[in-house]
Amino acid sequence: MSMTFTSDVCFGNDNGLLILLKGYSALIPPLHLKFPVHTFLLHQVLFDQHLEQYPPSERYQQSFWKWAIGHLERMDKDSDEEDGEIDTRIYERYLSLISRSIDPSGPPPDSYMTYYWKPSSSLGSTNRNSYETITLLESRTTIESGTTGLRTWYASFVLASYLIANAETICDQTVLELGCGSGFLGVIVATIQQTFNKRRQSHHQPLPAVLLTDVNAGVLSRCRDNIRLRCNQSSNHPNITFSTLDWFDALSLPLGENAATTFLSKAGAGIVIGADIVFDPILVPPLVATLRLALSFESTRMVVMALTVRNEQTLAYFVSEAVKELRVEEVPHAFTSATYFDLDTAGVDAGLDVKIFKCTLRNSAS
């Protein structure tokens, strides 16, 4: 979904208004937000059509509007400027929230999350006030239903920023994602492919495929639902598939007959991507086997991964295993939250280092 903001929202003295909107949409804790004037809060947050259809959780809204009203009341008391009395509709929204049974002590409920990002010049962005959005229904807990795949982790934002900056590497390639999670990178890839397709005026040519895989059926179902949300450009991409892929199958013999070989041979992927997929030493051998198998097919040029350094020994183990059969190159990057996305800097993994690796076959020229 594309959104365009007027210049007084995006630039000049009121840049904080856009920051607030992006923070509200991505459920950044109110204490970490800076406060703007309340006319923007009313028209661009409270009554925004997108946020009405895909709202943050009611628990977060209650916290946000309590914080907002407190600031507005102090502004009204301390200053004679601007808006005067607080619009009653803001109070009405807050009162409607606190009248409901919202348990603040239990685990946070699933919520829609909307992330804003600015396309790079390589994607033909000429309007500096134009933003794309990605909206996902996500878990707000670290683990839900036995999986970590129902929320977007920091490494996905790092890899997304890399792909946006290097969009030409995926614009005309079939892209296979290992561990697709809630669908964040799938939306990014689909948007990039569609944008390039429009620029080249090649609508008569089919879009390359986006192949989203995971081992968890619940994760795949959530991913599918998010990809198909009408507000996401991915909902218009005609060539996205969702498949179960178990990396352990790549260890099964005979190699030519296992399920991973069958799937990857039919996939025809040009690029394989993955974010935050090295977190357990048990998964390293099957992951490396899957990467080796994928790269053994002529169509697959490279693997690009963003890996969070949760445990240095685990990451070192992965690299040591991978280099036995693959060329592994660490790709420098300078990701910050200001690059493309506004993130919760107090998130559970926001302070961890993320490394980007490119893997190819040893005899490959890529």
Coordinates of C-alpha atoms in Angstrom, one line a residue:
M1 CA 0.0 0.0 0.0
S2 CA 1.3 3.5 -0.9
M3 CA 0.7 6.5 1.3
T4 CA 1.5 10.1 0.5
F5 CA 1.8 12.8 3.2
T6 CA 1.6 16.5 2.7
S7 CA 4.9 18.4 3.1
D8 CA 3.9 19.9 6.5
V9 CA 3.6 16.4 7.9
C10 CA 6.8 15.0 6.5
F11 CA 9.2 17.9 6.6
G12 CA 10.0 21.1 8.3
N13 CA 9.0 21.7 11.9
D14 CA 6.4 19.0 11.9
N15 CA 8.5 16.0 11.0
G16 CA 7.6 14.6 14.5
L17 CA 4.0 14.2 13.3
L18 CA 5.0 11.5 10.8
I19 CA 7.3 9.9 13.4
L20 CA 4.3 9.7 15.8
L21 CA 2.1 8.1 13.1
K22 CA 4.7 5.5 12.2
G23 CA 5.3 4.8 15.9
Y24 CA 1.6 4.3 16.6
S25 CA 1.2 2.0 13.6
A26 CA 4.2 -0.2 14.7
L27 CA 3.2 -0.3 18.4
I28 CA 6.3 1.5 19.7
P29 CA 5.8 2.1 23.4
P30 CA 4.3 5.6 24.0
L31 CA 7.1 6.5 26.5
H32 CA 9.5 6.3 23.6
L33 CA 7.5 8.7 21.4
K34 CA 7.7 12.5 21.2
F35 CA 4.5 14.4 21.2
P36 CA 3.1 16.6 18.4
V37 CA 0.0 18.9 18.2
H38 CA -3.3 17.2 18.6
T39 CA -4.9 18.1 15.3
F40 CA -2.6 15.6 13.6
L41 CA -3.3 13.1 16.3
L42 CA -7.0 13.4 15.6
H43 CA -7.1 13.3 11.8
Q44 CA -4.1 11.2 10.9
V45 CA -4.2 8.7 13.8
L46 CA -7.6 8.4 15.4
F47 CA -9.6 8.6 12.1
D48 CA -7.1 7.2 9.7
Q49 CA -9.0 4.8 7.4
H50 CA -6.1 2.3 7.2
L51 CA -5.7 2.2 11.0
E52 CA -9.4 1.9 11.5
Q53 CA -9.4 -1.2 9.3
Y54 CA -6.1 -2.6 10.7
P55 CA -5.9 -1.2 14.2
P56 CA -3.3 -1.8 16.9
S57 CA -4.5 -4.0 19.7
E58 CA -6.9 -2.5 22.1
R59 CA -4.4 -2.9 24.9
Y60 CA -1.9 -0.8 23.1
Q61 CA -4.5 1.7 22.1
Q62 CA -5.5 2.1 25.7
S63 CA -1.9 2.8 26.7
F64 CA -1.4 5.1 23.7
W65 CA -4.5 7.3 24.3
K66 CA -3.9 7.5 28.0
W67 CA -0.4 8.9 27.2
A68 CA -1.8 11.2 24.5
I69 CA -4.5 12.7 26.6
G70 CA -2.0 13.3 29.4
H71 CA 0.2 15.3 27.1
L72 CA -2.7 17.2 25.5
E73 CA -4.0 18.2 28.9
R74 CA -0.6 19.5 30.0
M75 CA -0.3 21.4 26.7
D76 CA -3.8 22.9 27.2
K77 CA -2.9 24.0 30.7
D78 CA 0.5 25.4 30.0
S79 CA -0.1 27.1 26.6
D80 CA -2.6 29.4 25.0
E81 CA -1.5 28.4 21.6
E82 CA -3.1 26.4 18.8
D83 CA -5.9 24.0 19.4
G84 CA -7.5 25.0 22.6
E85 CA -9.7 22.4 24.2
I86 CA -9.1 18.7 23.5
D87 CA -11.5 17.2 20.9
T88 CA -14.2 15.2 22.8
R89 CA -13.7 12.3 20.3
I90 CA -10.3 11.6 21.7
Y91 CA -11.8 11.2 25.2
E92 CA -14.6 9.1 23.7
R93 CA -12.2 6.7 22.1
Y94 CA -10.2 6.3 25.4
L95 CA -13.4 5.9 27.5
S96 CA -14.6 3.2 25.1
L97 CA -11.4 1.3 25.5
I98 CA -11.2 1.5 29.3
S99 CA -14.8 0.3 29.6
R100 CA -13.9 -3.0 28.0
S101 CA -12.3 -6.0 29.8
I102 CA -8.7 -5.6 28.8
D103 CA -6.4 -7.6 31.1
P104 CA -3.1 -5.7 31.4
S105 CA -1.4 -8.5 33.2
G106 CA -1.8 -11.3 30.7
P107 CA 0.3 -11.8 27.5
P108 CA -0.2 -9.1 24.9
P109 CA -2.8 -10.1 22.3
D110 CA -2.0 -10.4 18.6
S111 CA -2.2 -7.1 16.8
Y112 CA -2.0 -5.6 13.4
M113 CA 1.4 -3.9 12.9
T114 CA 1.9 -1.4 10.1
Y115 CA 5.5 -0.5 9.0
Y116 CA 6.3 2.5 6.8
W117 CA 9.2 2.5 4.4
K118 CA 10.5 4.8 1.8
P119 CA 11.4 3.2 -1.6
S120 CA 15.0 3.9 -2.7
S121 CA 15.9 5.7 -5.9
S122 CA 16.5 2.3 -7.6
L123 CA 12.7 1.7 -7.2
G124 CA 11.9 4.8 -9.1
S125 CA 10.7 6.9 -6.1
T126 CA 10.5 10.5 -7.2
N127 CA 8.1 11.8 -4.5
R128 CA 10.0 12.2 -1.3
N129 CA 6.7 12.4 0.6
S130 CA 5.6 8.9 -0.6
Y131 CA 5.8 5.9 1.7
E132 CA 5.0 2.3 1.2
T133 CA 3.4 0.4 4.1
I134 CA 3.4 -3.3 5.2
T135 CA 0.6 -4.4 7.4
L136 CA 0.8 -7.7 9.3
L137 CA -1.2 -9.5 12.0
E138 CA 1.5 -10.5 14.4
S139 CA 2.1 -12.1 17.7
R140 CA 3.4 -9.7 20.4
T141 CA 5.0 -12.5 22.4
T142 CA 8.4 -14.0 21.8
I143 CA 7.0 -17.6 21.4
E144 CA 3.4 -18.4 20.6
S145 CA 2.1 -21.9 19.9
G146 CA 5.6 -23.3 20.1
T147 CA 7.0 -21.1 17.4
T148 CA 8.9 -17.8 17.1
G149 CA 7.6 -17.3 13.5
L150 CA 4.5 -15.3 14.2
R151 CA 6.3 -12.0 14.6
T152 CA 8.8 -10.0 12.6
W153 CA 12.3 -10.0 14.1
Y154 CA 15.0 -7.3 13.7
A155 CA 17.1 -9.3 11.2
S156 CA 14.1 -9.1 8.8
F157 CA 14.3 -5.3 8.8
V158 CA 18.0 -5.5 8.1
L159 CA 17.6 -7.9 5.2
A160 CA 14.6 -5.9 3.9
S161 CA 16.8 -2.7 3.8
Y162 CA 19.5 -4.6 2.0
L163 CA 17.0 -5.9 -0.6
I164 CA 15.5 -2.4 -1.1
A165 CA 18.9 -0.9 -1.6
N166 CA 19.9 -3.8 -4.0
A167 CA 16.5 -4.3 -5.6
E168 CA 18.0 -5.2 -9.0
T169 CA 19.2 -8.5 -7.5
I170 CA 15.7 -9.8 -7.0
C171 CA 13.5 -7.8 -9.3
D172 CA 13.5 -10.4 -12.1
Q173 CA 14.4 -13.5 -10.1
T174 CA 12.3 -16.2 -8.5
V175 CA 12.9 -15.7 -4.8
L176 CA 12.7 -18.5 -2.3
E177 CA 12.5 -17.6 1.4
L178 CA 13.5 -20.1 4.1
G179 CA 11.5 -19.5 7.3
C180 CA 8.9 -17.0 6.0
G181 CA 7.4 -16.2 9.4
S182 CA 4.5 -13.7 9.3
G183 CA 5.3 -12.6 5.7
F184 CA 7.2 -9.4 6.1
L185 CA 9.9 -10.2 3.6
G186 CA 7.4 -11.7 1.2
V187 CA 5.6 -8.4 1.0
I188 CA 8.9 -6.6 0.4
V189 CA 10.0 -8.9 -2.4
A190 CA 6.5 -8.9 -4.0
T191 CA 6.4 -5.1 -3.9
I192 CA 9.9 -4.7 -5.4
Q193 CA 9.0 -7.1 -8.2
Q194 CA 5.8 -5.4 -9.1
T195 CA 7.4 -1.9 -8.9
F196 CA 10.1 -2.9 -11.4
N197 CA 7.5 -4.6 -13.6
K198 CA 5.5 -1.4 -13.8
R199 CA 8.6 0.7 -14.5
R200 CA 9.6 -1.5 -17.4
Q201 CA 6.1 -1.5 -18.8
S202 CA 6.4 -5.2 -19.2
H203 CA 2.9 -6.2 -17.9
H204 CA 2.7 -8.8 -20.7
Q205 CA 5.5 -10.7 -19.0
P206 CA 4.6 -12.8 -16.0
L207 CA 6.1 -11.8 -12.7
P208 CA 8.8 -14.0 -11.2
A209 CA 7.6 -16.3 -8.4
V210 CA 7.9 -15.6 -4.7
L211 CA 8.2 -19.0 -2.9
L212 CA 7.5 -18.7 0.8
T213 CA 8.4 -21.7 3.0
D214 CA 8.3 -22.7 6.6
V215 CA 8.1 -25.9 8.6
N216 CA 5.2 -24.8 10.8
A217 CA 1.7 -25.0 9.4
G218 CA 0.4 -22.3 11.7
V219 CA 3.1 -19.9 10.5
L220 CA 2.4 -20.6 6.8
S221 CA -1.3 -19.9 7.4
R222 CA -0.6 -16.6 9.1
C223 CA 1.9 -15.7 6.4
R224 CA -0.7 -16.5 3.7
D225 CA -3.3 -14.3 5.4
N226 CA -0.9 -11.4 5.7
I227 CA 0.3 -11.6 2.2
R228 CA -3.3 -11.5 0.9
L229 CA -4.3 -8.4 3.0
R230 CA -5.7 -6.0 0.5
C231 CA -3.7 -3.1 1.9
N232 CA -0.4 -4.9 0.9
Q233 CA 0.8 -4.8 -2.7
S234 CA 1.6 -8.5 -2.4
S235 CA -2.2 -9.2 -2.6
N236 CA -2.0 -8.3 -6.3
H237 CA 1.0 -10.5 -7.0
P238 CA -0.2 -13.5 -9.0
N239 CA 2.7 -15.8 -8.5
I240 CA 3.2 -16.3 -4.7
T241 CA 3.1 -19.8 -3.2
F242 CA 3.3 -21.1 0.3
S243 CA 4.9 -24.4 1.0
T244 CA 6.1 -26.6 3.8
L245 CA 9.8 -27.2 3.7
D246 CA 11.6 -29.2 6.4
W247 CA 15.4 -28.7 6.3
F248 CA 16.0 -32.1 7.9
D249 CA 14.7 -33.6 4.7
A250 CA 17.9 -32.4 3.0
L251 CA 19.8 -34.9 5.1
S252 CA 17.8 -37.9 4.1
L253 CA 19.3 -40.5 1.8
P254 CA 19.2 -41.2 -1.1
L255 CA 19.6 -37.5 -1.7
G256 CA 18.0 -37.6 -5.1
E257 CA 14.8 -38.9 -3.7
N258 CA 14.2 -36.9 -0.6
A259 CA 11.4 -34.3 -0.3
A260 CA 13.8 -31.3 -0.2
T261 CA 15.4 -32.3 -3.4
T262 CA 12.0 -32.7 -5.1
F263 CA 10.8 -29.3 -3.9
L264 CA 14.0 -27.4 -4.7
S265 CA 14.3 -29.0 -8.2
K266 CA 10.9 -27.8 -9.1
A267 CA 11.2 -24.4 -7.4
G268 CA 13.7 -22.9 -9.9
A269 CA 14.7 -20.3 -7.5
G270 CA 17.2 -17.6 -8.6
I271 CA 17.8 -16.2 -5.1
V272 CA 17.3 -17.8 -1.7
I273 CA 16.8 -15.5 1.3
G274 CA 16.4 -16.0 5.0
A275 CA 16.4 -13.9 8.1
D276 CA 17.2 -14.9 11.7
I277 CA 17.3 -18.6 10.8
V278 CA 20.5 -19.6 12.7
F279 CA 19.5 -19.6 16.4
D280 CA 19.8 -23.3 17.4
P281 CA 22.9 -25.5 16.8
I282 CA 20.6 -28.4 16.1
L283 CA 19.4 -26.7 13.0
V284 CA 22.8 -25.9 11.5
P285 CA 23.5 -29.2 9.7
P286 CA 20.1 -29.4 8.1
L287 CA 20.2 -25.7 7.1
V288 CA 23.6 -26.1 5.5
A289 CA 22.5 -29.2 3.7
T290 CA 19.4 -27.3 2.4
L291 CA 21.6 -24.4 1.2
R292 CA 24.0 -26.7 -0.5
L293 CA 21.2 -28.6 -2.2
A294 CA 19.5 -25.3 -3.3
L295 CA 22.7 -24.0 -4.8
S296 CA 23.4 -27.3 -6.6
F297 CA 20.7 -26.4 -9.1
E298 CA 21.8 -24.2 -12.0
S299 CA 19.0 -21.7 -11.6
T300 CA 20.0 -20.7 -8.1
R301 CA 22.7 -18.0 -8.1
M302 CA 23.1 -17.2 -4.5
V303 CA 21.8 -17.3 -0.9
V304 CA 21.5 -14.0 1.0
M305 CA 20.8 -14.2 4.8
A306 CA 20.6 -11.8 7.7
L307 CA 21.6 -13.6 10.8
T308 CA 21.2 -12.2 14.3
V309 CA 24.2 -12.8 16.6
R310 CA 22.2 -14.3 19.5
N311 CA 25.1 -16.7 20.4
E312 CA 28.5 -16.2 18.9
Q313 CA 29.4 -19.9 19.1
T314 CA 26.2 -20.9 17.2
L315 CA 26.9 -18.4 14.4
A316 CA 30.6 -19.5 14.3
Y317 CA 29.4 -23.1 14.1
F318 CA 27.2 -22.3 11.1
V319 CA 29.9 -20.5 9.3
S320 CA 32.5 -23.3 9.9
E321 CA 30.0 -25.9 8.5
A322 CA 29.0 -23.7 5.6
V323 CA 32.5 -22.9 4.4
K324 CA 33.3 -26.6 4.0
E325 CA 31.2 -26.7 0.9
L326 CA 30.2 -23.2 0.1
R327 CA 31.8 -19.8 -0.5
V328 CA 30.6 -17.6 2.4
E329 CA 31.0 -13.9 2.3
E330 CA 30.0 -11.4 4.9
V331 CA 28.4 -8.4 3.3
P332 CA 29.0 -5.0 5.0
H333 CA 25.9 -3.0 5.8
A334 CA 25.1 0.1 7.8
F335 CA 21.6 -0.5 8.9
T336 CA 20.0 1.9 11.3
S337 CA 16.3 2.4 12.1
A338 CA 16.5 5.6 10.1
T339 CA 17.5 3.7 6.9
Y340 CA 14.0 2.6 5.9
F341 CA 12.0 1.6 9.0
D342 CA 11.0 3.1 12.4
L343 CA 11.5 0.3 15.0
D344 CA 11.0 -0.2 18.7
T345 CA 14.5 0.4 19.9
A346 CA 13.5 -1.4 23.2
G347 CA 12.4 -4.5 21.3
V348 CA 13.7 -7.9 22.5
D349 CA 16.3 -8.2 19.8
A350 CA 16.8 -4.6 18.7
G351 CA 20.2 -4.3 20.4
L352 CA 21.7 -7.4 18.9
D353 CA 24.2 -7.4 16.0
V354 CA 23.0 -8.6 12.7
K355 CA 25.3 -9.9 10.0
I356 CA 24.5 -10.3 6.3
F357 CA 26.0 -13.3 4.5
K358 CA 26.1 -14.2 0.8
C359 CA 26.6 -17.9 0.0
T360 CA 27.4 -19.4 -3.4
L361 CA 28.9 -22.6 -4.7
R362 CA 32.7 -22.7 -4.5
N363 CA 33.0 -23.0 -8.3
S364 CA 30.4 -20.2 -8.9
A365 CA 31.3 -16.9 -10.4
S366 CA 28.5 -15.0 -8.6

